[in-house]
PDB file of C-alpha atoms in Angstrom:
ATOM      1  CA  UNK A   1     -22.386  18.774  -8.188  1.00 36.00           C
ATOM      2  CA  UNK A   2     -18.670  18.002  -8.418  1.00 39.00           C
ATOM      3  CA  UNK A   3     -17.431  14.476  -7.930  1.00 41.00           C
ATOM      4  CA  UNK A   4     -17.130  13.608  -4.195  1.00 43.00           C
ATOM      5  CA  UNK A   5     -13.605  13.664  -2.858  1.00 44.00           C
ATOM      6  CA  UNK A   6     -11.837  11.543  -0.290  1.00 48.00           C
ATOM      7  CA  UNK A   7     -12.356  14.245   2.339  1.00 53.00           C
ATOM      8  CA  UNK A   8     -13.839  12.609   5.413  1.00 68.00           C
ATOM      9  CA  UNK A   9     -13.411   9.170   3.874  1.00 91.00           C
ATOM     10  CA  UNK A  10     -13.884   5.923   5.798  1.00 97.00           C
ATOM     11  CA  UNK A  11     -11.858   2.859   4.687  1.00 98.00           C
ATOM     12  CA  UNK A  12     -13.972  -0.225   3.940  1.00 98.00           C
ATOM     13  CA  UNK A  13     -13.484  -3.601   2.292  1.00 98.00           C
ATOM     14  CA  UNK A  14     -15.616  -5.360  -0.287  1.00 98.00           C
ATOM     15  CA  UNK A  15     -15.049  -9.105   0.065  1.00 98.00           C
ATOM     16  CA  UNK A  16     -16.277 -11.483  -2.648  1.00 97.00           C
ATOM     17  CA  UNK A  17     -15.188 -15.038  -1.893  1.00 96.00           C
ATOM     18  CA  UNK A  18     -11.407 -14.896  -1.438  1.00 97.00           C
ATOM     19  CA  UNK A  19     -11.114 -11.517  -3.164  1.00 98.00           C
ATOM     20  CA  UNK A  20     -10.768  -8.475  -0.900  1.00 98.00           C
ATOM     21  CA  UNK A  21     -11.138  -5.080  -2.561  1.00 98.00           C
ATOM     22  CA  UNK A  22     -10.197  -2.007  -0.539  1.00 98.00           C
ATOM     23  CA  UNK A  23     -12.471   0.990  -0.925  1.00 98.00           C
ATOM     24  CA  UNK A  24     -13.551   4.092   0.960  1.00 98.00           C
ATOM     25  CA  UNK A  25     -16.830   5.785   1.779  1.00 98.00           C
ATOM     26  CA  UNK A  26     -17.050   9.531   1.282  1.00 97.00           C
ATOM     27  CA  UNK A  27     -18.578  12.067   3.664  1.00 95.00           C
ATOM     28  CA  UNK A  28     -22.055  12.367   2.126  1.00 96.00           C
ATOM     29  CA  UNK A  29     -25.104  11.936   4.332  1.00 96.00           C
ATOM     30  CA  UNK A  30     -26.024   8.700   2.530  1.00 96.00           C
ATOM     31  CA  UNK A  31     -22.487   7.321   2.965  1.00 96.00           C
ATOM     32  CA  UNK A  32     -22.668   8.047   6.689  1.00 96.00           C
ATOM     33  CA  UNK A  33     -26.025   6.242   6.943  1.00 95.00           C
ATOM     34  CA  UNK A  34     -24.594   3.369   4.872  1.00 95.00           C
ATOM     35  CA  UNK A  35     -21.646   3.125   7.289  1.00 96.00           C
ATOM     36  CA  UNK A  36     -24.116   2.718  10.172  1.00 96.00           C
ATOM     37  CA  UNK A  37     -25.381  -0.500   8.516  1.00 94.00           C
ATOM     38  CA  UNK A  38     -21.951  -2.175   8.272  1.00 97.00           C
ATOM     39  CA  UNK A  39     -21.067  -4.962   8.166  1.00 97.00           C
ATOM     40  CA  UNK A  40     -23.564  -6.577   5.827  1.00 94.00           C
ATOM     41  CA  UNK A  41     -23.600  -9.107   3.021  1.00 97.00           C
ATOM     42  CA  UNK A  42     -25.428  -8.597  -0.268  1.00 97.00           C
ATOM     43  CA  UNK A  43     -25.714 -10.555  -3.522  1.00 98.00           C
ATOM     44  CA  UNK A  44     -25.051  -8.416  -6.593  1.00 98.00           C
ATOM     45  CA  UNK A  45     -25.802  -9.110 -10.249  1.00 98.00           C
ATOM     46  CA  UNK A  46     -23.437  -7.990 -13.010  1.00 98.00           C
ATOM     47  CA  UNK A  47     -24.775  -5.621 -15.678  1.00 97.00           C
ATOM     48  CA  UNK A  48     -22.956  -3.812 -18.491  1.00 95.00           C
ATOM     49  CA  UNK A  49     -21.630  -0.980 -16.292  1.00 96.00           C
ATOM     50  CA  UNK A  50     -21.942  -2.229 -12.736  1.00 97.00           C
ATOM     51  CA  UNK A  51     -22.800  -4.792 -10.114  1.00 98.00           C
ATOM     52  CA  UNK A  52     -26.072  -3.950  -8.365  1.00 97.00           C
ATOM     53  CA  UNK A  53     -28.749  -5.124  -5.996  1.00 98.00           C
ATOM     54  CA  UNK A  54     -31.744  -3.588  -4.301  1.00 96.00           C
ATOM     55  CA  UNK A  55     -30.925  -2.220  -0.889  1.00 92.00           C
ATOM     56  CA  UNK A  56     -32.750  -0.969   2.175  1.00 88.00           C
ATOM     57  CA  UNK A  57     -33.768   2.699   2.005  1.00 90.00           C
ATOM     58  CA  UNK A  58     -31.215   5.183   3.332  1.00 92.00           C
ATOM     59  CA  UNK A  59     -31.551   8.871   4.053  1.00 92.00           C
ATOM     60  CA  UNK A  60     -30.321  10.991   1.158  1.00 91.00           C
ATOM     61  CA  UNK A  61     -29.602  14.694   0.806  1.00 94.00           C
ATOM     62  CA  UNK A  62     -30.794  15.477  -2.721  1.00 93.00           C
ATOM     63  CA  UNK A  63     -28.341  18.389  -2.937  1.00 95.00           C
ATOM     64  CA  UNK A  64     -25.512  15.806  -2.866  1.00 95.00           C
ATOM     65  CA  UNK A  65     -26.824  13.916  -5.902  1.00 94.00           C
ATOM     66  CA  UNK A  66     -25.130  14.365  -9.248  1.00 94.00           C
ATOM     67  CA  UNK A  67     -25.263  13.392 -12.891  1.00 94.00           C
ATOM     68  CA  UNK A  68     -22.993  10.534 -13.880  1.00 95.00           C
ATOM     69  CA  UNK A  69     -20.178   8.642 -12.228  1.00 97.00           C
ATOM     70  CA  UNK A  70     -16.528   7.738 -12.615  1.00 97.00           C
ATOM     71  CA  UNK A  71     -15.497   4.132 -13.151  1.00 98.00           C
ATOM     72  CA  UNK A  72     -14.719   2.736  -9.705  1.00 98.00           C
ATOM     73  CA  UNK A  73     -17.404   4.695  -7.871  1.00 98.00           C
ATOM     74  CA  UNK A  74     -19.719   3.047  -5.372  1.00 98.00           C
ATOM     75  CA  UNK A  75     -23.258   4.332  -5.598  1.00 97.00           C
ATOM     76  CA  UNK A  76     -26.563   4.183  -3.830  1.00 94.00           C
ATOM     77  CA  UNK A  77     -29.435   5.489  -5.902  1.00 88.00           C
ATOM     78  CA  UNK A  78     -32.872   4.576  -7.078  1.00 80.00           C
ATOM     79  CA  UNK A  79     -33.050   1.918  -4.346  1.00 87.00           C
ATOM     80  CA  UNK A  80     -29.903   0.213  -5.638  1.00 93.00           C
ATOM     81  CA  UNK A  81     -26.472  -0.390  -4.126  1.00 96.00           C
ATOM     82  CA  UNK A  82     -24.026  -0.426  -7.017  1.00 97.00           C
ATOM     83  CA  UNK A  83     -20.330  -0.846  -7.769  1.00 98.00           C
ATOM     84  CA  UNK A  84     -19.727   1.040 -11.016  1.00 98.00           C
ATOM     85  CA  UNK A  85     -16.897  -0.387 -13.115  1.00 97.00           C
ATOM     86  CA  UNK A  86     -17.645   0.951 -16.619  1.00 97.00           C
ATOM     87  CA  UNK A  87     -19.737   3.445 -18.591  1.00 96.00           C
ATOM     88  CA  UNK A  88     -18.203   6.647 -17.277  1.00 96.00           C
ATOM     89  CA  UNK A  89     -18.162   8.121 -20.795  1.00 96.00           C
ATOM     90  CA  UNK A  90     -21.967   7.983 -21.149  1.00 94.00           C
ATOM     91  CA  UNK A  91     -22.948   8.312 -17.497  1.00 95.00           C
ATOM     92  CA  UNK A  92     -23.805  12.035 -17.636  1.00 93.00           C
ATOM     93  CA  UNK A  93     -27.220  10.972 -18.986  1.00 90.00           C
ATOM     94  CA  UNK A  94     -28.016   9.458 -15.567  1.00 90.00           C
ATOM     95  CA  UNK A  95     -29.325  11.954 -13.031  1.00 91.00           C
ATOM     96  CA  UNK A  96     -30.007  11.560  -9.332  1.00 91.00           C
ATOM     97  CA  UNK A  97     -26.790   9.593  -8.827  1.00 93.00           C
ATOM     98  CA  UNK A  98     -25.617   9.356  -5.215  1.00 96.00           C
ATOM     99  CA  UNK A  99     -21.948   8.447  -5.009  1.00 97.00           C
ATOM    100  CA  UNK A 100     -21.113   7.120  -1.554  1.00 97.00           C
ATOM    101  CA  UNK A 101     -17.587   5.844  -2.099  1.00 98.00           C
ATOM    102  CA  UNK A 102     -14.886   4.588  -4.379  1.00 98.00           C
ATOM    103  CA  UNK A 103     -12.919   1.412  -5.027  1.00 98.00           C
ATOM    104  CA  UNK A 104      -9.216   1.932  -4.258  1.00 97.00           C
ATOM    105  CA  UNK A 105      -6.943   2.862  -7.152  1.00 95.00           C
ATOM    106  CA  UNK A 106      -5.558  -0.189  -8.903  1.00 96.00           C
ATOM    107  CA  UNK A 107      -8.517  -2.483  -8.074  1.00 98.00           C
ATOM    108  CA  UNK A 108     -10.915  -1.631 -10.914  1.00 97.00           C
ATOM    109  CA  UNK A 109      -9.699  -4.555 -13.051  1.00 97.00           C
ATOM    110  CA  UNK A 110     -10.217  -6.844 -10.046  1.00 98.00           C
ATOM    111  CA  UNK A 111     -13.847  -5.719  -9.879  1.00 98.00           C
ATOM    112  CA  UNK A 112     -14.270  -6.209 -13.636  1.00 97.00           C
ATOM    113  CA  UNK A 113     -12.901  -9.758 -13.325  1.00 96.00           C
ATOM    114  CA  UNK A 114     -15.485 -10.963 -10.805  1.00 97.00           C
ATOM    115  CA  UNK A 115     -18.226 -13.474 -11.732  1.00 95.00           C
ATOM    116  CA  UNK A 116     -21.691 -12.588 -13.033  1.00 96.00           C
ATOM    117  CA  UNK A 117     -23.347 -12.951  -9.632  1.00 97.00           C
ATOM    118  CA  UNK A 118     -21.311 -12.178  -6.540  1.00 97.00           C
ATOM    119  CA  UNK A 119     -21.989 -12.194  -2.830  1.00 98.00           C
ATOM    120  CA  UNK A 120     -20.131  -9.318  -1.228  1.00 98.00           C
ATOM    121  CA  UNK A 121     -19.533  -8.550   2.422  1.00 98.00           C
ATOM    122  CA  UNK A 122     -19.082  -4.829   3.002  1.00 98.00           C
ATOM    123  CA  UNK A 123     -17.261  -4.025   6.238  1.00 98.00           C
ATOM    124  CA  UNK A 124     -15.162  -1.359   7.889  1.00 98.00           C
ATOM    125  CA  UNK A 125     -11.493  -1.937   7.101  1.00 97.00           C
ATOM    126  CA  UNK A 126      -9.552  -3.267  10.059  1.00 87.00           C
TER     127      UNK A 126
END
């Protein structure tokens, strides 16, 4: 499946402490179900390629899953909510990836600069 586009996107914010990161949800079924849960706060742990935490189950259309991601994608797969900031070059080995959104251009280094454990509030942009 091709990488999701901004078509039908919904602006959101990811707020970690005093840092606000603009992002957008795409039009996938899972992104729409995710939007229904907003706002919420979640504590994420940093790993080599992403920040992630277990999340409540959401409806997913398997036909919208893909292999791999692009740095800056926001994913929901395998029971995990994830903000992907690295590893794009080797991500094709990962299947069943559900991309639900993307961090705004120019904010990837901000994401990479966050602490090892972060508490993030995800909300619709105002």
